[in-house]
XYZ file of C-alpha atoms in Angstrom:
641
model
C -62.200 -131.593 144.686
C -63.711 -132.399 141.231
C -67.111 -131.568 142.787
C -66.148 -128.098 143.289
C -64.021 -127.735 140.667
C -67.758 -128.621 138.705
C -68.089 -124.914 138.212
C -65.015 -124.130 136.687
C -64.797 -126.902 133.955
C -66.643 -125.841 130.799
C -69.726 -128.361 130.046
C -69.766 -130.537 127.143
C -71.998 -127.951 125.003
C -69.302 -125.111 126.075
C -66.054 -126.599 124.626
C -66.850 -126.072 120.965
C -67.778 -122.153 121.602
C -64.997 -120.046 121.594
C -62.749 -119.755 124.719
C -64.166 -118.067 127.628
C -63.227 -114.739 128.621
C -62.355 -114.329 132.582
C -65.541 -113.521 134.334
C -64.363 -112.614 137.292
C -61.537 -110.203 136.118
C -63.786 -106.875 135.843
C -61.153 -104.357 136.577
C -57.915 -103.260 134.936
C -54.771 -102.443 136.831
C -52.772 -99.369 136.112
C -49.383 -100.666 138.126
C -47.178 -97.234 138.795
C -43.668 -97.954 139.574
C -42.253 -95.855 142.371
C -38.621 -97.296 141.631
C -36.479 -97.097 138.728
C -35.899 -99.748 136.368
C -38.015 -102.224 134.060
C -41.117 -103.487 134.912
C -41.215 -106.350 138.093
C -43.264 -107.411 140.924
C -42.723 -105.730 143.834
C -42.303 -109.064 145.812
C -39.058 -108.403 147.957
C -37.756 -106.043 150.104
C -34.691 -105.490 148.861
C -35.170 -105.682 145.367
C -35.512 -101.836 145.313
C -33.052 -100.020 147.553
C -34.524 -96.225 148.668
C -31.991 -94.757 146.324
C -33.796 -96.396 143.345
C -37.111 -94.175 144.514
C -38.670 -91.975 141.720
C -39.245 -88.502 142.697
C -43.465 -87.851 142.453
C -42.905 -85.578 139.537
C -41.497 -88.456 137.326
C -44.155 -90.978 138.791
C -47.072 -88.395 137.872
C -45.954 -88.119 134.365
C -45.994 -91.617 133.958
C -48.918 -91.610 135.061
C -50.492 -88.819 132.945
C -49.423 -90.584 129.899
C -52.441 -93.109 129.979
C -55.215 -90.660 130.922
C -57.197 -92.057 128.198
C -56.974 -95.832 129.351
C -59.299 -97.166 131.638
C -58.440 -98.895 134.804
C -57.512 -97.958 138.261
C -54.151 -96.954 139.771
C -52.166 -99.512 141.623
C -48.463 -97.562 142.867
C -45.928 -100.216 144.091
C -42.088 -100.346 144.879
C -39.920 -100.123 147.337
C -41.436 -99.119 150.616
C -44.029 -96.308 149.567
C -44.723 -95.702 153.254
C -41.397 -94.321 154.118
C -41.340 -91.791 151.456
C -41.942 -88.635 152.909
C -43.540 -87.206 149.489
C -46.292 -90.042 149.830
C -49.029 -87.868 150.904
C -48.448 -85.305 147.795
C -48.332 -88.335 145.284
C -51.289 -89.952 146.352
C -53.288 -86.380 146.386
C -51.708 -85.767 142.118
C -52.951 -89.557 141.703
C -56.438 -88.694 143.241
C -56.587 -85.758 140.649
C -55.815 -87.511 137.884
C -57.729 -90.635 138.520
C -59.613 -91.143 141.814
C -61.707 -94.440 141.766
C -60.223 -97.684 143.124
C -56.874 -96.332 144.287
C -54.567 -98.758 145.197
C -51.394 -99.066 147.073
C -48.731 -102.210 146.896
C -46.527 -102.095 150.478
C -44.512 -105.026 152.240
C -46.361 -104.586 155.153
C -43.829 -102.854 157.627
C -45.189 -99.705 159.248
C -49.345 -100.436 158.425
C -51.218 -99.711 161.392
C -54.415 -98.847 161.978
C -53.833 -95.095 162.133
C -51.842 -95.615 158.379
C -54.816 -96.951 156.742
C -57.549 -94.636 158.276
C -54.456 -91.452 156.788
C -54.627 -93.607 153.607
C -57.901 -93.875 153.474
C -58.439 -90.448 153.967
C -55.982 -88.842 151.238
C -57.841 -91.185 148.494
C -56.618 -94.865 148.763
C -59.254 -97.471 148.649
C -57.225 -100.768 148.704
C -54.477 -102.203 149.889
C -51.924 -105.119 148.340
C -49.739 -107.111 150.169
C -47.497 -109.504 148.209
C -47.339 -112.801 150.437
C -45.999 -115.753 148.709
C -46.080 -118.613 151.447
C -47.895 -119.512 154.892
C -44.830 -121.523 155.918
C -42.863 -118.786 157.719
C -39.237 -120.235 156.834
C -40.005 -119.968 153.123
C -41.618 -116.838 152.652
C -38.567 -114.991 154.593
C -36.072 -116.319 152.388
C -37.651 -115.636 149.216
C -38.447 -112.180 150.548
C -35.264 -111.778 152.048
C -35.962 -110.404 155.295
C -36.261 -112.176 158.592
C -39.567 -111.413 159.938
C -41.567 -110.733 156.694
C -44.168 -113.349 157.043
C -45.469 -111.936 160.863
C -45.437 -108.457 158.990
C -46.917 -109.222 156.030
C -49.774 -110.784 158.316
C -49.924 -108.107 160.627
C -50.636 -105.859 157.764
C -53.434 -107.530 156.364
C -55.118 -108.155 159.659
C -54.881 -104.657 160.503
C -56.321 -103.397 156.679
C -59.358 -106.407 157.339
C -59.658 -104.606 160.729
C -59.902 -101.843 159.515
C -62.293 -102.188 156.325
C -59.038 -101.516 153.867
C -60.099 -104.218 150.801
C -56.705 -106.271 151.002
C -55.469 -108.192 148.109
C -52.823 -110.496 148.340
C -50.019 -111.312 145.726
C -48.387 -114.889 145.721
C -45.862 -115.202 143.814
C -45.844 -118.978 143.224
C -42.007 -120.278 143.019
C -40.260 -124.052 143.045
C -39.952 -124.302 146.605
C -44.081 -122.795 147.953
C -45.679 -124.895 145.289
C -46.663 -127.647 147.364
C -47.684 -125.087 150.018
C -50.097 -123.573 147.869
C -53.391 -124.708 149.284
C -52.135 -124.057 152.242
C -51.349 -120.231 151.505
C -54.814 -120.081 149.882
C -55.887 -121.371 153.042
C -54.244 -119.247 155.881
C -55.323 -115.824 153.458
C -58.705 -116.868 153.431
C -59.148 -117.127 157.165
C -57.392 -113.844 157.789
C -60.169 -112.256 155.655
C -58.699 -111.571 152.329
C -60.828 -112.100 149.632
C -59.175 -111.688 146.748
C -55.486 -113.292 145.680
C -53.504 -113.083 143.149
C -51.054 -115.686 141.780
C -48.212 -114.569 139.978
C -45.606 -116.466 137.662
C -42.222 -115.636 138.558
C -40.333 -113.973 135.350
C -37.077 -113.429 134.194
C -37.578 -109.382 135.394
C -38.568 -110.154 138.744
C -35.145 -112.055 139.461
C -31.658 -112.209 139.220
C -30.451 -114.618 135.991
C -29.416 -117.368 138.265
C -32.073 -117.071 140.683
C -34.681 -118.238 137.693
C -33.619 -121.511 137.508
C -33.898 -122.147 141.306
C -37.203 -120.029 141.796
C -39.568 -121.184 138.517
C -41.479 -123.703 139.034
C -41.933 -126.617 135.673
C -45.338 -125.208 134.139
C -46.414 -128.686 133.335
C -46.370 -129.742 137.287
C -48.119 -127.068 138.467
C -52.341 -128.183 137.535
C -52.531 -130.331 140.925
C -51.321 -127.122 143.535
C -53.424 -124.937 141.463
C -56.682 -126.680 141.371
C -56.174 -127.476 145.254
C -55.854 -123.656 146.021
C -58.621 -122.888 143.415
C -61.317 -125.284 145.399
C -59.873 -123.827 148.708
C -60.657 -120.441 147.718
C -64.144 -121.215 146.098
C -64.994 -122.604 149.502
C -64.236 -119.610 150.900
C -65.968 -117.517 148.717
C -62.941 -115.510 147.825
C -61.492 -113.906 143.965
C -58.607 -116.260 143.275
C -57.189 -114.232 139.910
C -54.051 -116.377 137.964
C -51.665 -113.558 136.368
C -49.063 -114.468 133.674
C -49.840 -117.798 133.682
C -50.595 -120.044 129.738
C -54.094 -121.727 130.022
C -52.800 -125.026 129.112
C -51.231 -124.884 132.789
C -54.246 -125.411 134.653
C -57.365 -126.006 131.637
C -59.610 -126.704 134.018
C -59.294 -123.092 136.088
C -59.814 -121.144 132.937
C -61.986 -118.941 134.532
C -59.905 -117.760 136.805
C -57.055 -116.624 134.719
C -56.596 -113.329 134.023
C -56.624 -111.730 130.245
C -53.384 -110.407 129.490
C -54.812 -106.617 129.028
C -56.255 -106.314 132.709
C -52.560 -104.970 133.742
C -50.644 -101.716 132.402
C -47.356 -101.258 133.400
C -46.082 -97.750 133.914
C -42.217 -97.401 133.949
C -40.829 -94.048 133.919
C -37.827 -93.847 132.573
C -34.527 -95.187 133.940
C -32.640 -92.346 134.517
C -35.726 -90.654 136.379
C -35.951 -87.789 134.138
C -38.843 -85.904 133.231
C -40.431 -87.807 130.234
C -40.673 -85.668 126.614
C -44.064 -86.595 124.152
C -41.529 -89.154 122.605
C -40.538 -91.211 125.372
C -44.038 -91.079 126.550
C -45.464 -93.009 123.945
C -44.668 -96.335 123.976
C -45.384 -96.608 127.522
C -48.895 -95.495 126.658
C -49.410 -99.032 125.131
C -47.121 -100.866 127.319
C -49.216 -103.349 128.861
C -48.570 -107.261 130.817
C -48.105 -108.849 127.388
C -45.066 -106.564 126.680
C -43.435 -106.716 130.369
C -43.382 -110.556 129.700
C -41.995 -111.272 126.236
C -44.087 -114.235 125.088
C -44.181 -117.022 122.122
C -46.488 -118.967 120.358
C -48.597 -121.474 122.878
C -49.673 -124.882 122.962
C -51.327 -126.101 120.056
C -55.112 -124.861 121.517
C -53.780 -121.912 122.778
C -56.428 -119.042 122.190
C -53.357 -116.148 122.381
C -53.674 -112.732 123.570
C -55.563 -111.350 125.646
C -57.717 -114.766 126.746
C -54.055 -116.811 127.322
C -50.774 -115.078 127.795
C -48.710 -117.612 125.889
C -45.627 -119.661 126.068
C -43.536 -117.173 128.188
C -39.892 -116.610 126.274
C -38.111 -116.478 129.760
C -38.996 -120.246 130.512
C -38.500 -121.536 127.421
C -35.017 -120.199 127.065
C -34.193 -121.682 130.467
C -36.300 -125.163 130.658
C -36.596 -125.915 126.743
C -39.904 -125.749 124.120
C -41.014 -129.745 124.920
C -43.585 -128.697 127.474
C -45.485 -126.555 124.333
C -45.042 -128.884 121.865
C -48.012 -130.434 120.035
C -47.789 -134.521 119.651
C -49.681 -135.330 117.018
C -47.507 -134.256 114.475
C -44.773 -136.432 116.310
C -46.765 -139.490 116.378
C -47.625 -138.920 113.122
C -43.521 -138.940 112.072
C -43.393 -142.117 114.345
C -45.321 -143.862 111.998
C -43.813 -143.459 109.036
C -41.583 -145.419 106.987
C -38.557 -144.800 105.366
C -40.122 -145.239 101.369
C -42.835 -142.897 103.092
C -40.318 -140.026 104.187
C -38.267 -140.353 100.869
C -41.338 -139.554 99.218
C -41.591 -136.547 100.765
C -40.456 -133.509 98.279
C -38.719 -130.474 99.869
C -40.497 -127.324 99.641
C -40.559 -124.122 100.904
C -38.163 -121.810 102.594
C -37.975 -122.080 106.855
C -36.165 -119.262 108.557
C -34.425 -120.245 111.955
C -32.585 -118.627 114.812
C -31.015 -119.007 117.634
C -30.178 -116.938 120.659
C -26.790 -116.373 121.007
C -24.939 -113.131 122.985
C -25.885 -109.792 121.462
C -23.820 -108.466 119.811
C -25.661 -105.109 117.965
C -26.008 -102.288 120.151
C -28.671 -100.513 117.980
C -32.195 -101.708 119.125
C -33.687 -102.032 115.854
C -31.322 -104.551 114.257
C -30.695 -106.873 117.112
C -32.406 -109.534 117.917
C -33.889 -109.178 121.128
C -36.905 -106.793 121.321
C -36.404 -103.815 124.373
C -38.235 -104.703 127.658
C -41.108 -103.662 128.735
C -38.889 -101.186 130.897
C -37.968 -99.455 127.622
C -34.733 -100.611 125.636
C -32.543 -103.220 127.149
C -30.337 -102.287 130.126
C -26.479 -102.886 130.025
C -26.056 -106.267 130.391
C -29.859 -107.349 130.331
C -29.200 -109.576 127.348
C -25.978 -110.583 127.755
C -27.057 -111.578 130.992
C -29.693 -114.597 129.543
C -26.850 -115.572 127.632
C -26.840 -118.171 124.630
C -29.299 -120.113 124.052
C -28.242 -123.880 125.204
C -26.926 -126.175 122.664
C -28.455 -128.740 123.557
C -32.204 -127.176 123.406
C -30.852 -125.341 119.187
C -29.935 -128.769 118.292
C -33.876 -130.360 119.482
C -35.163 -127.272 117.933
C -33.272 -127.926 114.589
C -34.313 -131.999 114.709
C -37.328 -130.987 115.169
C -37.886 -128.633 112.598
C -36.506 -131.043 109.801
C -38.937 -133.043 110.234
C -41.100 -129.933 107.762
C -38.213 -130.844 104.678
C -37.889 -127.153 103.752
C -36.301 -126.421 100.074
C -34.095 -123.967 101.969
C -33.018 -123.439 105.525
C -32.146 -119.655 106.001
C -30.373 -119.891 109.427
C -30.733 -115.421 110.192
C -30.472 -113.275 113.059
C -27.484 -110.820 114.714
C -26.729 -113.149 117.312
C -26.442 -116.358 115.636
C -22.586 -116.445 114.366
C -21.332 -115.449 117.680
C -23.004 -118.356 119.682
C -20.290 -119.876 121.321
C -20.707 -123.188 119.303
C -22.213 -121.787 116.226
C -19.864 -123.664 113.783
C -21.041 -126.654 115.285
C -24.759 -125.983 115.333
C -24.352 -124.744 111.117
C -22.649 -128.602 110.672
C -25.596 -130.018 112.369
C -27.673 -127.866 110.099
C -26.240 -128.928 106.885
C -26.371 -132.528 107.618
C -30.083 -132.346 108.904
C -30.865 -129.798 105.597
C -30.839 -130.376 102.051
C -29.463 -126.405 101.473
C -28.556 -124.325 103.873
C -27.870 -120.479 103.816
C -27.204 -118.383 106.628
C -26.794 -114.693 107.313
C -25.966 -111.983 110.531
C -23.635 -110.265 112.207
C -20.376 -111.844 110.957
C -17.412 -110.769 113.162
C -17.601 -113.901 114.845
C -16.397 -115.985 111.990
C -12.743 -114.703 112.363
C -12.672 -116.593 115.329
C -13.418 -120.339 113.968
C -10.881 -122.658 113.828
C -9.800 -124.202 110.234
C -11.741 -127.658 111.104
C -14.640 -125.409 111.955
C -14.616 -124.025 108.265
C -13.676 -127.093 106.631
C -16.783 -129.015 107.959
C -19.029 -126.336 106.429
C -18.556 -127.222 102.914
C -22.134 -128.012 102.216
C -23.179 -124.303 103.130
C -24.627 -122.668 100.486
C -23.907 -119.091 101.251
C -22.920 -116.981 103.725
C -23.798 -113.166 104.080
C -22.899 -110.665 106.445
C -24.372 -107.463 107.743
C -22.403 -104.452 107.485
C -24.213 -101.157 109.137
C -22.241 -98.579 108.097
C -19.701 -98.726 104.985
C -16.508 -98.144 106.818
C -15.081 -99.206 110.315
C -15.680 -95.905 111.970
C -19.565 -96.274 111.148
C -20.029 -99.779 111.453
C -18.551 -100.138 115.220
C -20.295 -96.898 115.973
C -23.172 -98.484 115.196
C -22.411 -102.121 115.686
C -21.151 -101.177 119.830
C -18.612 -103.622 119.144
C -14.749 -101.969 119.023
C -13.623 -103.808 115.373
C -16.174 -105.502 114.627
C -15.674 -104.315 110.930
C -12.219 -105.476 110.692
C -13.390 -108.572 111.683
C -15.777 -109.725 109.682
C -13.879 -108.905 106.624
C -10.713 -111.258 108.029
C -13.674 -113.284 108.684
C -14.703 -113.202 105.187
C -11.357 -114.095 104.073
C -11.015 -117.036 105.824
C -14.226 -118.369 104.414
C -12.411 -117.325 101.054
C -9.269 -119.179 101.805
C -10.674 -122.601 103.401
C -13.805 -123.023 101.352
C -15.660 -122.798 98.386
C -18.934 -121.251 100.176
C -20.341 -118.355 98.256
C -20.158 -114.863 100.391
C -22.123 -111.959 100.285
C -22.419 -108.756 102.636
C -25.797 -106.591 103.029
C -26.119 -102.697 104.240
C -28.441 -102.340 106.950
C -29.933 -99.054 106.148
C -31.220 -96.333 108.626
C -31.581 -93.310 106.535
C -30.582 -92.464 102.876
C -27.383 -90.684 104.250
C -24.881 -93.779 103.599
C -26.320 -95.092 100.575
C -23.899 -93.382 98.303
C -20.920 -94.608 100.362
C -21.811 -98.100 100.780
C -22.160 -98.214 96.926
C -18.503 -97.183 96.390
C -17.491 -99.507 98.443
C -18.721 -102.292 96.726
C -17.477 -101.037 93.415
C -14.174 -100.152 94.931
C -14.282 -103.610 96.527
C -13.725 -103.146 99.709
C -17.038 -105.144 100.741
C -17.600 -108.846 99.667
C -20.437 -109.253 96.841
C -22.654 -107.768 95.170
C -24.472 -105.041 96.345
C -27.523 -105.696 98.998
C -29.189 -103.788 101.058
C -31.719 -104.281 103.899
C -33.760 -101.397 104.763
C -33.617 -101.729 108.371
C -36.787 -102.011 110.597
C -36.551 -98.255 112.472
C -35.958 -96.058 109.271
C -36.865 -92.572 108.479
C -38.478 -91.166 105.108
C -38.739 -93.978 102.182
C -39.074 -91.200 99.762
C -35.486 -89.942 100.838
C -34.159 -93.430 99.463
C -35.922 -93.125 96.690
C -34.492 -89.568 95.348
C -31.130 -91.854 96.266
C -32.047 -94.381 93.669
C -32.749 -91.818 91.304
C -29.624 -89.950 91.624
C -27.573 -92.935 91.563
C -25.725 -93.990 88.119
C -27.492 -97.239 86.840
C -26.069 -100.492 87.781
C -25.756 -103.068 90.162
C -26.138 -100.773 93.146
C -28.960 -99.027 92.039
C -30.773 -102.277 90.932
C -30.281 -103.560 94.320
C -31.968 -99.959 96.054
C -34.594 -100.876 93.610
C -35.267 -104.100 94.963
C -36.534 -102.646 98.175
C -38.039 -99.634 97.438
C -41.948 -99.402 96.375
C -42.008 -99.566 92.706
C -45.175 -97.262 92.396
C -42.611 -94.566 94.183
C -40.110 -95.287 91.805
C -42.738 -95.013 88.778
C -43.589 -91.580 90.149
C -39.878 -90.594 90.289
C -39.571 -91.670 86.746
C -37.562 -94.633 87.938
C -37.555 -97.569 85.603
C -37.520 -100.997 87.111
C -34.513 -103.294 85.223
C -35.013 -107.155 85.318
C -32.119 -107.610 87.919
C -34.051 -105.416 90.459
C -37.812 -107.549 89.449
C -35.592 -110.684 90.058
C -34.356 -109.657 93.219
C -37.275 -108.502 94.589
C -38.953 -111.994 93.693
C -36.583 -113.326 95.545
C -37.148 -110.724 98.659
C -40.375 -111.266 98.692
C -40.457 -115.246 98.962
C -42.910 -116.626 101.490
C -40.766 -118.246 104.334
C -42.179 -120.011 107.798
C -40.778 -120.777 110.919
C -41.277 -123.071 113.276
C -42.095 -122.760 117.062
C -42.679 -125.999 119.671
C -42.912 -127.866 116.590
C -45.316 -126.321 114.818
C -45.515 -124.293 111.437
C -45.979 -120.607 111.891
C -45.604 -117.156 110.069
C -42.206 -116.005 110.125
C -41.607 -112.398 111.637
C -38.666 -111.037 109.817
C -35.698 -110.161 112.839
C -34.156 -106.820 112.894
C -30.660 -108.097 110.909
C -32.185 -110.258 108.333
C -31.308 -109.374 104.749
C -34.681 -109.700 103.821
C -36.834 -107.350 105.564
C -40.507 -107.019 106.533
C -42.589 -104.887 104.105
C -46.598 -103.816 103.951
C -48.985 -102.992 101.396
C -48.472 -99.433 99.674
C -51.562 -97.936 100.222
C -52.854 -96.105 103.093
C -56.045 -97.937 102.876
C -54.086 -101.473 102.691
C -54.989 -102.184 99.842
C -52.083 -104.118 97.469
C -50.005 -101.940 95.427
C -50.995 -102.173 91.706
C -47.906 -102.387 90.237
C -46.666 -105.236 89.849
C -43.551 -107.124 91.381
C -44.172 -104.060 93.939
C -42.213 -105.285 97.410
C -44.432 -102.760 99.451
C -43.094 -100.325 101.974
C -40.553 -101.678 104.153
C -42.013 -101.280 107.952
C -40.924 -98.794 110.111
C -40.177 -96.487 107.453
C -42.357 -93.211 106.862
C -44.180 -92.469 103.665
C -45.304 -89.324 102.112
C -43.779 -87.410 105.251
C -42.619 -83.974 104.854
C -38.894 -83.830 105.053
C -36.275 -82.138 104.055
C -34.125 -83.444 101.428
C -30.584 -84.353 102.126
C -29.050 -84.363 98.750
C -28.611 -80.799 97.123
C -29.320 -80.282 93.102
């Protein structure tokens, strides 16, 4: 095997160049979903009942919406050969993009007279997903008895035929070790090119991911056996979805994360307007599988697809972690770590059950189907505690000045008051700030044990309760945090604060009065939130506003060459608190430093230079503009003189 495998291993003058690109991936997959829902691999039978089926209008739109992308077409879902509008949606594909037209199917149904139809109405390949040789295993994990002398029958009759077949493995737990021997029963059918596929989150049902993923690190043996396999047999083995560091040695053979689009229509089926069209025109592999910073060589997108989020939240961060920087701790003494000064502010998170409805200040980003279903999150669930608590031992070992512990979800984790005492005994200060309804629910040990917190502050998105659980999802969420906030009153001496997450300029005004009627905890904060509308709307706010600790707090977000142009003039208290905003903060990821990416409820905000050319504003103490807010946009203006 390492003779063959020869080819594949970069040489000792190759490994200090840059990583190399996948030479044998030349072509780029448009995937076209014929069924409703997010973005998965069309690997079983049932996954998509007839029902679920698109109607070709919706599945041409889709389409349409990345006529300026190249790539070829490759439709998949459900059984496309029992649809009787087949024929009419291949011909609209044909118009709209003709070369290398591709068609996914189970195999039931493909004869000889099917392909020579297909072939003549503009197909030109053929993909059969067939995931193990052993016939026992592939019909459970397809979930039809039979599948395996189907799925063979098919591809016989396309290599019969002269149909270019590819086949899609899906490797799982249980066909691991029967990898090579897949590989080997393809290749002397006559396929000659195969794809392996990771199993993700999308592709299954929540419990089924456990049972069906296979451990990354255990998987460089099978691979490299059905790699040399393959090369023997002169056939295209392609790896899909996989991180390098699984198999370094088959590098070559991996797939770059751009060489897929995935086209989802939208879940309802309805015809598509310019708007919901967009983001599917950059949807792409690297957005159907969420993904998080690699192993310590990892290259990132589009040469390695990264740690995949999915696994980690179900089999832990260990596998990604980087050891030097352990041994490294091993080694030191005690006089050696006391030595070590605190600096620095670290931002932390953990995944807990969602609990904003709005998309842009929860946590969890949509899918790459488009935003989350009902249930999609909540059915991941919280993050173990076992894996938070590793995470948090692991990321003391940076001594940060400050822990900020941020992030919608994190309060309501069903042992969150436990995982904030581990916090403050691991961290010399500790603050922590989210979605605070939660909190009414702790007991009185819970609170007493949090002493050593520094702060708490909670997110309020609208300034009432009608607002805030309109926008919040959750039916009194507002009346809860502010019992919340009164037990933290009552039972300790933590200091707490509240922030407005701010859409638009509309509920400025009110959220101010009801800080000075005092009716929210705190001082007046606000958060300008990371889908917003026209900055320039909250800056005629500011400037309407009475001076005082409300509008010194607008101020603190807001671009200060704006407010210069609106004759706005910048107080100390706003300077200081947007000094404090703009702090440099990390995080940490499989034990490593990284940049911190603000989350949609974090009181702080992410914020870019002010000029159009991005170049830094000149003013100084200047925040930026908060992103995801519009500047110099034509709007019209809300308030009346």
């Amino acid at each position: 095997m390492n003779t063959t495998l020869h080819y594949l291993t970069p040489s000792s003058d190759e490994r200090g160049r840059a990583p190399l690109r996948g030479a044998s991936i030349r072509n780029i997959s448009l995937r076209v979903a014929l069924v409703r829902g997010p973005a998965r691999l069309p690997w079983r039978s049932a996954a998509s009942a007839d029902a679920e089926a698109l109607p070709a209008s919706d599945v041409l739109q889709a389409a349409r919406a990345v006529a300026g992308r190249p790539g070829a077409f490759l439709i998949g879902g459900g059984d496309p050969l029992r649809r009787g509008d087949l024929p009419t949606l291949l011909h609209g594909l044909v118009e709209l993009r003709a070369e290398n037209l591709g068609l996914c199917v189970p195999g039931a149904g493909v004869t000889t007279a099917v392909v020579e139809e297909l072939r003549f109405v503009g197909v030109q390949r053929m993909s059969v997903p067939f995931h193990c040789a052993r016939r026992d295993a592939h019909d459970w994990l397809v979930g039809h008895p039979g599948a395996l002398r189907m799925a063979l029958r098919a591809i016989r009759t396309c290599v019969d035929a002269g149909m270019p077949v590819e086949a899609e493995v899906v490797v799982t737990r249980p066909t691991m070790p029967h990898l090579a021997e897949t590989i080997d029963v393809l290749t002397r059918v006559g396929v000659r090119t195969i794809s392996l596929r990771r199993l993700t989150a999308g592709d299954v049902e929540a419990a089924e991911l456990v049972l069906l993923s296979p451990r990354l690190s255990l998987l460089a043996d099978d691979l490299e056996r059905a790699a040399t396999i393959a090369l023997q047999r002169r056939a295209r083995l392609v790896i899909r979805d996989f991180p390098l560091c699984v198999a370094p040695r088959l590098q070559r053979l991996f797939a770059d994360t751009d060489a897929e689009v995935w086209l989802t229509p939208g879940a309802t089926g309805a015809a598509m307007d310019a708007r919901s069209l967009a983001p599917i025109e950059a949807r792409s592999s690297d957005t159907r599988i969420e993904t998080s910073p690699g192993c310590p060589g990892c290259p990132g997108a589009p040469l390695c697809a990264g740690a995949p989020a999915d696994y980690i939240a179900r089999f832990g961060w260990e596998e990604f972690a980087d050891s030097a920087p352990i041994a490294e701790r091993v080694q030191e003494n005690v006089a050696a770590q006391l030595n070590v000064r605190p600096s620095g502010t670290m931002v932390f998170s953990w995944r807990g059950p969602r609990r904003v409805r709005c998309d842009g200040c929860a946590d969890t980003p949509p899918s790459a189907g488009g935003h989350p279903a009902a249930g999609e999150h909540a059915a991941a669930g919280p993050e173990p505690t076992r894996i938070v608590r590793a995470r948090l031992v692991e990321a003391a070992r940076f001594r940060p000045a400050l822990l900020r512990l941020v992030g919608a979800e994190l309060l309501a984790h069903p042992n969150a008051a436990a995982l904030l005492y581990d916090a403050v005994r691991l961290f010399s200060c500790v603050e922590c700030a989210g979605e605070g309804s939660a909190i009414a629910k702790w007991s009185d040990l819970d609170l007493r044990r949090l002493k050593d917190l520094r702060r708490i502050d909670v997110a309020f998105y609208g300034p009432d309760a009608t607002s805030h659980d309109a926008h919040c999802g959750i039916a009194g969420s507002f009346a809860a945090t502010l019992r919340g906030v009164e037990r933290l009153r009552e039972h300790t001496a933590i200091v707490v604060g509240a922030y407005a997450v701010i859409h638009d300029a509309r509920l400025i005004p009110r959220f101010v009065d009801a800080w000075s009627r005092g009716e929210l905890p705190g001082q007046p904060q606000f958060r300008l939130a990371a889908e917003g509308s026209v900055i320039e709307d909250v800056v005629e706010c500011a400037r309407r506003m009475p001076a005082g600790v409300g509008r010194s707090a607008l101020l603190a977000v807001l671009p200060h060459c704006l407010c210069d142009e609106a004759g706005l003039a910048m107080d100390d208290h706003a300077d200081a608190e947007s000094s404090e905003s703009a702090e440099p903060a990390f995080g940490v990821a499989f034990g490593r430093r990284v940049e911190y990416t603000p989350r949609g409820s974090d009181p702080v905000g992410a914020f870019a230079s002010c000029g159009d050319d991005g170049n830094v504003c000149t003013v100084i103490g200047c925040p930026g503009t908060a992103i995801g807010w519009q500047r110099n946009a034509r709007s019209e203006r809300w308030m009346q003189d």
